[in-house]
PDB file of C-alpha atoms in Angstrom:
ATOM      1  CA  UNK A   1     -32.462  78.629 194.576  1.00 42.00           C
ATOM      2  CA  UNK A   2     -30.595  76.925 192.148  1.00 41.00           C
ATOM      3  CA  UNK A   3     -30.155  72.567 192.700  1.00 40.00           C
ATOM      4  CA  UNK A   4     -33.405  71.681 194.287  1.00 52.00           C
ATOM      5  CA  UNK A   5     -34.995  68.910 193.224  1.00 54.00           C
ATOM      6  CA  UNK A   6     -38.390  69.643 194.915  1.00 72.00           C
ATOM      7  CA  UNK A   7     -41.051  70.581 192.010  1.00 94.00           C
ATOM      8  CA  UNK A   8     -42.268  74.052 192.295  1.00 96.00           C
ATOM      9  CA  UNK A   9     -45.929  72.391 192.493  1.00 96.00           C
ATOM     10  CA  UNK A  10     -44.487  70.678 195.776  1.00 96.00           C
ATOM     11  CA  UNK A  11     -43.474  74.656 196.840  1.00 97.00           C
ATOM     12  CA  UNK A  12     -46.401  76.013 196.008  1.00 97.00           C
ATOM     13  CA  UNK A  13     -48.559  73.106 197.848  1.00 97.00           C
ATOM     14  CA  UNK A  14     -46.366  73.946 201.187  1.00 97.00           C
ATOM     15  CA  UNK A  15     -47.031  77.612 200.884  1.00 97.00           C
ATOM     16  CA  UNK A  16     -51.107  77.269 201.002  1.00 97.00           C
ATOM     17  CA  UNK A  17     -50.587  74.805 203.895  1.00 96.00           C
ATOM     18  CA  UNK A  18     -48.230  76.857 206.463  1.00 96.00           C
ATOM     19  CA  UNK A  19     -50.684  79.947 205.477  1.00 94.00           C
ATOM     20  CA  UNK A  20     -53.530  77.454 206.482  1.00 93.00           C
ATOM     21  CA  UNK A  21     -51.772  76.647 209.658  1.00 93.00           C
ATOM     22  CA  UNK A  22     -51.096  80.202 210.882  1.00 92.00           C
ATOM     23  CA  UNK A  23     -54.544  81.151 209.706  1.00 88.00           C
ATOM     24  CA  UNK A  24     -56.199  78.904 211.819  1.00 88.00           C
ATOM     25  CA  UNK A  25     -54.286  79.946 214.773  1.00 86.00           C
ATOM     26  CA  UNK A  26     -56.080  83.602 214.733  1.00 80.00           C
ATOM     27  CA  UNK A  27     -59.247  82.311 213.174  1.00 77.00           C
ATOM     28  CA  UNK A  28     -59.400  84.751 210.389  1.00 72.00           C
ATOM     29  CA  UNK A  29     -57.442  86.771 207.613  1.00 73.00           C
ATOM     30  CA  UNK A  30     -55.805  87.302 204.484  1.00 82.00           C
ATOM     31  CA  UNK A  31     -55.869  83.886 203.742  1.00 86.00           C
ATOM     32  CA  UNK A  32     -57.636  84.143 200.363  1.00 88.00           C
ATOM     33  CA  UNK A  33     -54.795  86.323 198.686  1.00 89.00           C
ATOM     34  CA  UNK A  34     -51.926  83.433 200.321  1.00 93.00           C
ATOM     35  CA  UNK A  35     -53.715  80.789 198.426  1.00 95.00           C
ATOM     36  CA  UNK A  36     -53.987  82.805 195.394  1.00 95.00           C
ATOM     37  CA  UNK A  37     -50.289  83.898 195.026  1.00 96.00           C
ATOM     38  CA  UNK A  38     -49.009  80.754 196.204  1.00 97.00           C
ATOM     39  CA  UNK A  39     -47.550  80.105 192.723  1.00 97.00           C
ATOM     40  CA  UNK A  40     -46.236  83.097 192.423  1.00 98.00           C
ATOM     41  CA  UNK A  41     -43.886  83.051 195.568  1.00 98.00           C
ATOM     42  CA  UNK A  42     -43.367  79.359 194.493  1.00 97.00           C
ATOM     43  CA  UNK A  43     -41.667  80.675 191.476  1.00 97.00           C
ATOM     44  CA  UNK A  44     -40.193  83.923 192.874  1.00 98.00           C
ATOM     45  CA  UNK A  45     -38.266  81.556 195.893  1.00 98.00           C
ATOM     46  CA  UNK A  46     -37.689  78.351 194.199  1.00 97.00           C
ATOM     47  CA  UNK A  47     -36.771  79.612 190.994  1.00 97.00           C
ATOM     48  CA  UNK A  48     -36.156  82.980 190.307  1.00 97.00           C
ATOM     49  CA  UNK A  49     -34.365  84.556 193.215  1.00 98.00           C
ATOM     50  CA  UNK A  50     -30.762  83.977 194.420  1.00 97.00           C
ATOM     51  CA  UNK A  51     -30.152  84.104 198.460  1.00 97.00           C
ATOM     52  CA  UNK A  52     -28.983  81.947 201.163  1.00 97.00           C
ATOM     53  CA  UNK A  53     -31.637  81.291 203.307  1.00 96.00           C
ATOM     54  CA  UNK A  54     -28.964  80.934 206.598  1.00 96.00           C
ATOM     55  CA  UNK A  55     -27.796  84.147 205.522  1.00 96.00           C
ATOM     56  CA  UNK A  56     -30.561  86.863 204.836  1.00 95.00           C
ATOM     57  CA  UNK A  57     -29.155  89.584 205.075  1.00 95.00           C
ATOM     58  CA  UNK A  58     -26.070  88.577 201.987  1.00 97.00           C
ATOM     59  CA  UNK A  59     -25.680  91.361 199.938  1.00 97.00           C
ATOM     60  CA  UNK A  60     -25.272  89.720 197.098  1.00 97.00           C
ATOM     61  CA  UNK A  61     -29.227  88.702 197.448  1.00 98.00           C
ATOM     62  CA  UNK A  62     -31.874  89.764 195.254  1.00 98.00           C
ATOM     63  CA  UNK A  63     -34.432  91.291 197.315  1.00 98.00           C
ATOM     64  CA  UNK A  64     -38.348  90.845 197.608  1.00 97.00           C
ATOM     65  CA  UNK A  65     -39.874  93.895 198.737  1.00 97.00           C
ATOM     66  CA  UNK A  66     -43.773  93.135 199.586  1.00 95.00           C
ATOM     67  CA  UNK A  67     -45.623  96.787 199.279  1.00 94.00           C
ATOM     68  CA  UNK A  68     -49.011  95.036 200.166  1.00 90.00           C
ATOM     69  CA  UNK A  69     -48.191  94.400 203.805  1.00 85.00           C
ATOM     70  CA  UNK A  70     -51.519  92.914 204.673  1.00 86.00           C
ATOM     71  CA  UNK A  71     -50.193  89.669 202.673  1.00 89.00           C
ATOM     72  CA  UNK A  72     -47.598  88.869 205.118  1.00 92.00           C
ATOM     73  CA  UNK A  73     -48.865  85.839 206.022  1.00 94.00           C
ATOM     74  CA  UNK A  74     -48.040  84.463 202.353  1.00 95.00           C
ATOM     75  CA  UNK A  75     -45.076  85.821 202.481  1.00 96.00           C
ATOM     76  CA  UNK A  76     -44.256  84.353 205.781  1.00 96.00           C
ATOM     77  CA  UNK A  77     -45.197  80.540 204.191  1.00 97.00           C
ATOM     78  CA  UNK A  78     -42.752  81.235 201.409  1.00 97.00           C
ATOM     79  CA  UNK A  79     -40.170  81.901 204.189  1.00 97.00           C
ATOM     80  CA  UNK A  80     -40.832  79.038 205.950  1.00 97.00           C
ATOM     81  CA  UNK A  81     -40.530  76.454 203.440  1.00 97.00           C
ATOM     82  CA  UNK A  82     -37.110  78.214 201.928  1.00 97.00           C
ATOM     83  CA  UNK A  83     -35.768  77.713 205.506  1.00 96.00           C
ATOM     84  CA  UNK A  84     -35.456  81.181 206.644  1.00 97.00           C
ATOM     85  CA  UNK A  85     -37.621  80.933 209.078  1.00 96.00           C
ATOM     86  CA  UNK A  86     -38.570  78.080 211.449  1.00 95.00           C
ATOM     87  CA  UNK A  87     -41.735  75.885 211.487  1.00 95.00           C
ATOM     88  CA  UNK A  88     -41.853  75.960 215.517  1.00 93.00           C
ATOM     89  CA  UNK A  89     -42.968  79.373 214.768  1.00 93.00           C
ATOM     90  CA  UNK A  90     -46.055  78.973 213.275  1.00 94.00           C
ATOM     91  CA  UNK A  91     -47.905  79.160 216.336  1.00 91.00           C
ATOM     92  CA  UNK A  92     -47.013  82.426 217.219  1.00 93.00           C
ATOM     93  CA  UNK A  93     -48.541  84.074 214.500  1.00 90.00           C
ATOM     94  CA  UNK A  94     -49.929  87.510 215.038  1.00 88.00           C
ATOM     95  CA  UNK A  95     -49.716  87.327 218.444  1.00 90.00           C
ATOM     96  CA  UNK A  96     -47.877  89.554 221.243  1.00 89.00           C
ATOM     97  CA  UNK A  97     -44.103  89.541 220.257  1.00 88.00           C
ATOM     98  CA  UNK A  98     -44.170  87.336 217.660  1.00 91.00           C
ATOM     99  CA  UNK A  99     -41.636  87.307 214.549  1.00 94.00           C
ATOM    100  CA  UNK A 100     -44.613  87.186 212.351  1.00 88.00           C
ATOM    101  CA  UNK A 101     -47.161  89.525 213.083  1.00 85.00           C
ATOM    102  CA  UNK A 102     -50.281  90.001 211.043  1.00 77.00           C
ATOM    103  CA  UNK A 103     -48.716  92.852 208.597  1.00 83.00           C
ATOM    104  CA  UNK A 104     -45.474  92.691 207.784  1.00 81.00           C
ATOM    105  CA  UNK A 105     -43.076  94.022 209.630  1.00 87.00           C
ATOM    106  CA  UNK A 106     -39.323  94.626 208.691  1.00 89.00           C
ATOM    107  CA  UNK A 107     -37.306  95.129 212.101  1.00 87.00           C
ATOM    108  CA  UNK A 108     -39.094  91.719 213.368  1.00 90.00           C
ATOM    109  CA  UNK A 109     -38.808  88.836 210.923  1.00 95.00           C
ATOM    110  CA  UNK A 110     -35.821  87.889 208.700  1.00 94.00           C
ATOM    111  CA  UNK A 111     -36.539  88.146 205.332  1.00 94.00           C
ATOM    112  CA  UNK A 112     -39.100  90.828 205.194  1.00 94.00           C
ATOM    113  CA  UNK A 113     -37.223  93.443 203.588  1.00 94.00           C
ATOM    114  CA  UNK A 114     -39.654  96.439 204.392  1.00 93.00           C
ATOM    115  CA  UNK A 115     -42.099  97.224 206.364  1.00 91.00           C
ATOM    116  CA  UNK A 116     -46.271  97.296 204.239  1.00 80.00           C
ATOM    117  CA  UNK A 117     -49.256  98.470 205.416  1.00 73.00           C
ATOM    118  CA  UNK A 118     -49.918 102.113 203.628  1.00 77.00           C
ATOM    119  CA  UNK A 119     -50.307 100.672 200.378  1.00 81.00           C
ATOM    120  CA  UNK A 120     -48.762 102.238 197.306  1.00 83.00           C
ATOM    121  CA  UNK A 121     -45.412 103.097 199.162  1.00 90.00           C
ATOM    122  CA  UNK A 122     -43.965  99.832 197.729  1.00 94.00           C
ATOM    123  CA  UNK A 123     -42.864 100.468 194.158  1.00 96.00           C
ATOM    124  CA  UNK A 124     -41.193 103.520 195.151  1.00 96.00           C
ATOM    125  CA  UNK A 125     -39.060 102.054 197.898  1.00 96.00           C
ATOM    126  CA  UNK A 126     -37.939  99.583 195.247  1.00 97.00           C
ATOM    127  CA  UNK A 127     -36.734 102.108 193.039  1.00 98.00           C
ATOM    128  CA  UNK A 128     -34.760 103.826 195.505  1.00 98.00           C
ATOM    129  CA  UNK A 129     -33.363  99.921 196.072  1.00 98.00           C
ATOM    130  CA  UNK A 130     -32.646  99.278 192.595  1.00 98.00           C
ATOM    131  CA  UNK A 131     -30.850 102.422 191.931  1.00 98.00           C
ATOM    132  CA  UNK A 132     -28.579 101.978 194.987  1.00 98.00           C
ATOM    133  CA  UNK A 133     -27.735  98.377 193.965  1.00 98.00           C
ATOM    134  CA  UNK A 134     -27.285 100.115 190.494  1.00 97.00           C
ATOM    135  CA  UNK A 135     -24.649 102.697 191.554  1.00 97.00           C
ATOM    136  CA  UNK A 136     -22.694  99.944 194.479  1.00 97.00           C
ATOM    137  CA  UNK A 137     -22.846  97.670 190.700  1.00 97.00           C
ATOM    138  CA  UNK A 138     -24.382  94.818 192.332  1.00 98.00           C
ATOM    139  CA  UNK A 139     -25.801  92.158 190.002  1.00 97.00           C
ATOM    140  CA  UNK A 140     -28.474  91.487 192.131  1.00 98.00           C
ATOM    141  CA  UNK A 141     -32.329  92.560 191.240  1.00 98.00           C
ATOM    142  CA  UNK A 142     -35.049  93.906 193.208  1.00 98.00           C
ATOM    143  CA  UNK A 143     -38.665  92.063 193.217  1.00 98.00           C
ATOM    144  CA  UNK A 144     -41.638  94.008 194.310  1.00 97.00           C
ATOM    145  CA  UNK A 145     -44.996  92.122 195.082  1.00 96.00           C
ATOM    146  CA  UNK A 146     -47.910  94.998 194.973  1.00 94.00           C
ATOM    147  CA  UNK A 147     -51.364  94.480 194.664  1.00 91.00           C
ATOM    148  CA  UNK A 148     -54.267  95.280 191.684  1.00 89.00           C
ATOM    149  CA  UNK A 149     -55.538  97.752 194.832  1.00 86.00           C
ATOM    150  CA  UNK A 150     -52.419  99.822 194.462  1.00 89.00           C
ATOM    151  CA  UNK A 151     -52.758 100.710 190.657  1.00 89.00           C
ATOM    152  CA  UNK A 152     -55.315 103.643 191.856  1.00 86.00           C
ATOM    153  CA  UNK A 153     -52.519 105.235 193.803  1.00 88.00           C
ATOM    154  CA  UNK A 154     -50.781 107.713 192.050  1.00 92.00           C
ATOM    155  CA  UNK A 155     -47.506 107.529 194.180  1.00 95.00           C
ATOM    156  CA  UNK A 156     -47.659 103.760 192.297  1.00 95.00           C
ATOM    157  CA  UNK A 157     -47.495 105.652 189.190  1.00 95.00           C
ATOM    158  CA  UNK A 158     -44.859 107.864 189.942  1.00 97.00           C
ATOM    159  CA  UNK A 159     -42.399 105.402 190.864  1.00 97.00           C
ATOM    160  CA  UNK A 160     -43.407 103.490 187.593  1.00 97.00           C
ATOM    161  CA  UNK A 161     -41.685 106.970 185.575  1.00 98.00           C
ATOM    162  CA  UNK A 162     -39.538 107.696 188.302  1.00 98.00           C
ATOM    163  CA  UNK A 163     -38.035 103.379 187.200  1.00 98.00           C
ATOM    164  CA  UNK A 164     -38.405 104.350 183.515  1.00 98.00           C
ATOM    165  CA  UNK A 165     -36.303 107.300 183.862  1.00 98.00           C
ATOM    166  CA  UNK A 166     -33.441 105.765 185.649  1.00 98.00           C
ATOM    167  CA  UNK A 167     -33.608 102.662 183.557  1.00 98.00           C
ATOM    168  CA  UNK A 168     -33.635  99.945 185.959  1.00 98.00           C
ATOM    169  CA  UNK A 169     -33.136  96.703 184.873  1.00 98.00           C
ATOM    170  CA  UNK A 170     -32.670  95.204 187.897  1.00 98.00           C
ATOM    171  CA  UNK A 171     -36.107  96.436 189.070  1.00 98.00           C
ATOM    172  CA  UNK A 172     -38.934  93.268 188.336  1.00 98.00           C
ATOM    173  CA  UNK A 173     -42.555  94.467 189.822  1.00 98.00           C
ATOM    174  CA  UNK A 174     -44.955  91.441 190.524  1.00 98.00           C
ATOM    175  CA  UNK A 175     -48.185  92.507 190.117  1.00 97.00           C
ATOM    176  CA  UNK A 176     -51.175  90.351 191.555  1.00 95.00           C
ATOM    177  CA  UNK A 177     -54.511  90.995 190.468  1.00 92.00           C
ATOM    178  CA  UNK A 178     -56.924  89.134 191.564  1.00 85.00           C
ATOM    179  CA  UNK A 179     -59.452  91.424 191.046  1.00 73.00           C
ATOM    180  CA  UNK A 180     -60.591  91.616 194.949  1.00 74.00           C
ATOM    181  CA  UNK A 181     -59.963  94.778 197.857  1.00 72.00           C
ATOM    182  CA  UNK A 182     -61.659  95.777 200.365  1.00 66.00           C
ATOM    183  CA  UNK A 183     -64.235  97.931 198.305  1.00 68.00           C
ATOM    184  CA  UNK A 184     -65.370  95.153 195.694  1.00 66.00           C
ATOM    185  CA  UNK A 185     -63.797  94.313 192.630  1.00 71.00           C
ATOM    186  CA  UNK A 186     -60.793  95.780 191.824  1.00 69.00           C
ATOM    187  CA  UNK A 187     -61.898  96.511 187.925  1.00 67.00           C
ATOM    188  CA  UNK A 188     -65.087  98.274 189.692  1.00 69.00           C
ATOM    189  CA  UNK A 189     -63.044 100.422 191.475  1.00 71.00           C
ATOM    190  CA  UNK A 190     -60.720 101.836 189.376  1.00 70.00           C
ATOM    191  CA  UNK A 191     -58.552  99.407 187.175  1.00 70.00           C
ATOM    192  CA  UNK A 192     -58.285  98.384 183.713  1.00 72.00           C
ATOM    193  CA  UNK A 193     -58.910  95.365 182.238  1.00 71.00           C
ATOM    194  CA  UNK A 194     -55.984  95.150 179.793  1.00 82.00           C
ATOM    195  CA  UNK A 195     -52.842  96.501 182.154  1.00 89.00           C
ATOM    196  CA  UNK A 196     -49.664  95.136 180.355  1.00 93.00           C
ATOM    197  CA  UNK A 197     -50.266  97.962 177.721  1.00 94.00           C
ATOM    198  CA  UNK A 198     -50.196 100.477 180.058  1.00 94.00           C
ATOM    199  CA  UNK A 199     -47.169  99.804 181.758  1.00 96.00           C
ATOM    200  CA  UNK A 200     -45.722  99.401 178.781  1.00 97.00           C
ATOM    201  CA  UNK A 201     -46.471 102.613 177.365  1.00 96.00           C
ATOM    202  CA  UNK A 202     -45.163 104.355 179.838  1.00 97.00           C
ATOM    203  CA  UNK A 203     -41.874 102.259 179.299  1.00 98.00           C
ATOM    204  CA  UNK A 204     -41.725  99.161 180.746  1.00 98.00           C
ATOM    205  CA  UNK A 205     -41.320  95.584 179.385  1.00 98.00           C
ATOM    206  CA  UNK A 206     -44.671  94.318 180.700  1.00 98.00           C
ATOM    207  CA  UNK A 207     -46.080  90.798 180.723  1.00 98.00           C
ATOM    208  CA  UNK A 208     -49.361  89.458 181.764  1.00 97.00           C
ATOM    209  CA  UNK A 209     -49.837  85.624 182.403  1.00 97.00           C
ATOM    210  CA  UNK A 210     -52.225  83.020 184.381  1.00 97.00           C
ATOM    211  CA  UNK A 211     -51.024  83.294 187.965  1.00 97.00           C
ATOM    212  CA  UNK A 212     -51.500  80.026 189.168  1.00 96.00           C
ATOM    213  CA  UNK A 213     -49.708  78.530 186.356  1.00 96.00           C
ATOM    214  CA  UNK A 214     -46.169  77.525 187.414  1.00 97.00           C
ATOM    215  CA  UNK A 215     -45.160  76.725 183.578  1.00 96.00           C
ATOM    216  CA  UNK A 216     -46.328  80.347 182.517  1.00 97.00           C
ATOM    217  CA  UNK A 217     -44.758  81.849 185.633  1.00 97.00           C
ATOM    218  CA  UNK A 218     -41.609  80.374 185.238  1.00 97.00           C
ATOM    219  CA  UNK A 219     -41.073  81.748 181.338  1.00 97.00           C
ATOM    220  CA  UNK A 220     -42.279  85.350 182.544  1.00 98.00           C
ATOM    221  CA  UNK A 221     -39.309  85.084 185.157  1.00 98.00           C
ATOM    222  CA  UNK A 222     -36.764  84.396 182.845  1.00 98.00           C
ATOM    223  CA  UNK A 223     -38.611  86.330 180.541  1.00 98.00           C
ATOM    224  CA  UNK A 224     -38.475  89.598 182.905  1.00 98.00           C
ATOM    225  CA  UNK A 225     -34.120  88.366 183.953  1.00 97.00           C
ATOM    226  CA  UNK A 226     -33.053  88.100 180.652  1.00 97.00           C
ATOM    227  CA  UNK A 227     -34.527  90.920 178.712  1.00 98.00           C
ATOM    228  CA  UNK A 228     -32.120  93.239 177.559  1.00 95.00           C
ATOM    229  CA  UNK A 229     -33.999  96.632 177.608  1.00 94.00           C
ATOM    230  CA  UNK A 230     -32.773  99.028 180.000  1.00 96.00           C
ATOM    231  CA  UNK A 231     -35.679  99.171 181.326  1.00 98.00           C
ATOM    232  CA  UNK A 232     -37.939  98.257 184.616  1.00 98.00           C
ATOM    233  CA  UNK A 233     -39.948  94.733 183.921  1.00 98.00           C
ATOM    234  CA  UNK A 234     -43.299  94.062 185.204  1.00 98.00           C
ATOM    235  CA  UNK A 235     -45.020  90.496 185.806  1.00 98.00           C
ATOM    236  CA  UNK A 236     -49.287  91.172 186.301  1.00 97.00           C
ATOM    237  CA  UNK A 237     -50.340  87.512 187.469  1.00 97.00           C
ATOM    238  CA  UNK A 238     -53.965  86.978 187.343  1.00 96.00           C
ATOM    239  CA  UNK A 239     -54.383  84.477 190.274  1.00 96.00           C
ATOM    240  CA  UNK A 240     -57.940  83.506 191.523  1.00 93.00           C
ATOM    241  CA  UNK A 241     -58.580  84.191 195.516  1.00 88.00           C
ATOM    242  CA  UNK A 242     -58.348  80.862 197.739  1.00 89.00           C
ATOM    243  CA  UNK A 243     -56.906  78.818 194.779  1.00 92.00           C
ATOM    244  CA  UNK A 244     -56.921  75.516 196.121  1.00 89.00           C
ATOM    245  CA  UNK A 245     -59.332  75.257 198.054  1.00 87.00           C
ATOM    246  CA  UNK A 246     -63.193  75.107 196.287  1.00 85.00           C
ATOM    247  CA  UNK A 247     -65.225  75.887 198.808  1.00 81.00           C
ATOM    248  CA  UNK A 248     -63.668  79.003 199.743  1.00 82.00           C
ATOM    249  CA  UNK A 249     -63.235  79.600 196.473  1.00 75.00           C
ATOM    250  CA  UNK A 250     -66.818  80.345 195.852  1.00 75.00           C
ATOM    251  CA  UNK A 251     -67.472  82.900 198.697  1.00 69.00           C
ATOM    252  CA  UNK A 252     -68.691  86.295 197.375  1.00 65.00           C
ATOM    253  CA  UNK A 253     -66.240  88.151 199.409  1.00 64.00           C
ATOM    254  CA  UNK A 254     -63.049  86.968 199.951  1.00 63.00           C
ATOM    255  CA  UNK A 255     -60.352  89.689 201.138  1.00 60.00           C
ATOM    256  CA  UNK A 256     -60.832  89.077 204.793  1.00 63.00           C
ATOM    257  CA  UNK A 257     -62.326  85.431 205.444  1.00 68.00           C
ATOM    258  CA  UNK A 258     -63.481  84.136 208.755  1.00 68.00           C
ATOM    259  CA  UNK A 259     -63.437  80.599 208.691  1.00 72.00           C
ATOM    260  CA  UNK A 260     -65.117  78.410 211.420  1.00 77.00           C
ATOM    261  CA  UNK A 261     -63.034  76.656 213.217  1.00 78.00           C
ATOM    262  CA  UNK A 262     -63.965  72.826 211.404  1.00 82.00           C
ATOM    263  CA  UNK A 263     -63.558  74.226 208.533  1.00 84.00           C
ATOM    264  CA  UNK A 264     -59.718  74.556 208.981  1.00 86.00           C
ATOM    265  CA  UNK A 265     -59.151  71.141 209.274  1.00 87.00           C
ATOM    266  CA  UNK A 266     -61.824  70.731 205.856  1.00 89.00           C
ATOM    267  CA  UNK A 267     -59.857  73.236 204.274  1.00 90.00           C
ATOM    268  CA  UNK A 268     -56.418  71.261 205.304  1.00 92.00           C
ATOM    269  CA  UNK A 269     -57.735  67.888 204.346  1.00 92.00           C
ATOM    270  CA  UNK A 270     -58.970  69.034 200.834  1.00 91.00           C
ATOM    271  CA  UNK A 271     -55.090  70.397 200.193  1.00 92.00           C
ATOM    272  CA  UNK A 272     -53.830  67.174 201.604  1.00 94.00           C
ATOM    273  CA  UNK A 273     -55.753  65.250 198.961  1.00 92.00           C
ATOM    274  CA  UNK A 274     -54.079  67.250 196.250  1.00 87.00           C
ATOM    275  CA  UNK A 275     -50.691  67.157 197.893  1.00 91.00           C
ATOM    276  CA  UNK A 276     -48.036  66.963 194.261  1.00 91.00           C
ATOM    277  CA  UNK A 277     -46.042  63.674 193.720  1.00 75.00           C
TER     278      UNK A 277
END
């Protein structure tokens, strides 16, 4: 969104604290992947992406398609502070009826352009996307947010030829490994340390940077628009779990975090005291 004057640092600060806020209204969740890819939907929103936040269904948009539905609740702060959806929502996170429920959901909130949950489904959803906005000759470009978890499925992989062989330049995948799922560590699992080659051998213009670093994130993004391969771009962001906060930060396990309910308001203040100029 083009003519803001509010520093991306400012974004990303806003997007921890609304997940904060709807976190603390269940008491538990994803919160430690919000915090982490914060920057990234800082940059993605606030400096990447074209759309009109009163309008989101324009077609002239580029879309964000977020495989890993399980990180709604990130997704939902980055909505909120682009002004697509309302703060007086906030409360009704996850429960009954609410625009916002716990995984993301596409026939309920504005916004979320497909529905996540099976993970791996993403990437080849966006494909489909891109190649339709392809043949219609839109201009506009398709994000897609999946998760370290989803680089052991092997639909993932197919879409990643299936985008190779079509040539999609208009396809960007945003990759965030922080190195966390539900079994352990992602690289114990089955992952490889050193992924940019491997996308890019199998044809992609592939870049790896520091995912909580706006300045790095904001070159890969014009890195990944501008390139003029015809071919799909990838973005793996290394972020940290519950950046942001220290002393969630240091819990072993951090892909589902029950927090106690003072520790809310501790985890608030400590982002408060940090809050950008």
């Amino acid at each position: 969104m083009s003519g803001s004057n509010v520093s991306l640092a400012s974004r990303a600060w806003a997007i921890r604290r609304y997940a904060l806020q709807m976190a603390e209204v269940q008491g538990q969740g994803y919160i430690g992947q919000a915090l982490g890819v914060a920057d990234v939907l800082a940059a993605s929103y606030f400096h990447a992406m074209d759309y009109r936040a009163e309008d989101p269904e324009w077609e002239g948009r580029d879309r964000f398609y977020l495989s890993i539905g399980h990180y709604a609740i990130a997704l939902y702060a980055a909505l909120l502070e682009a002004g697509i959806l309302p703060e007086d929502e906030i409360e009704t996170y996850g429960m009954d009826d609410s625009r916002m429920p716990m995984s993301g959901m596409a026939a309920y909130t504005p916004g979320m352009e497909i529905t996540g949950g099976s993970l791996g489904h993403g990437l080849g959803i966006a494909v489909g996307a891109a190649l339709g906005l392809k043949r219609k000759q839109s201009n506009a470009f398709v994000y897609n947010m999946l998760s370290d978890g989803e680089l052991g499925e092997g639909s993932t992989w197919e879409a990643v030829m299936s985008a190779v062989q079509w040539k999609l330049d208009n396809l960007i995948a945003i990759v965030d490994f922080n190195n966390q799922q539900a079994d352990g560590p992602t690289l114990e699992v089955l992952a490889t340390q050193e992924e940019a080659p491997k996308w890019a051998a199998f044809g992609w213009y592939a870049q790896e940077v520091d995912g909580n670093d706006l300045n790095a994130l904001v070159r890969a993004f014009d890195n990944a628009r501008n390139h003029d391969g015809a071919q799909p771009r990838v973005i793996i962001c290394r972020t940290k779990m519950c950046k942001g906060i220290p002393f969630l930060e240091q819990r072993e396990s951090t892909h589902f975090i029950r927090v106690e309910a003072d520790e809310w308001t501790k985890a608030i203040a400590l982002l408060d005291e940090d809050k950008p100029l």
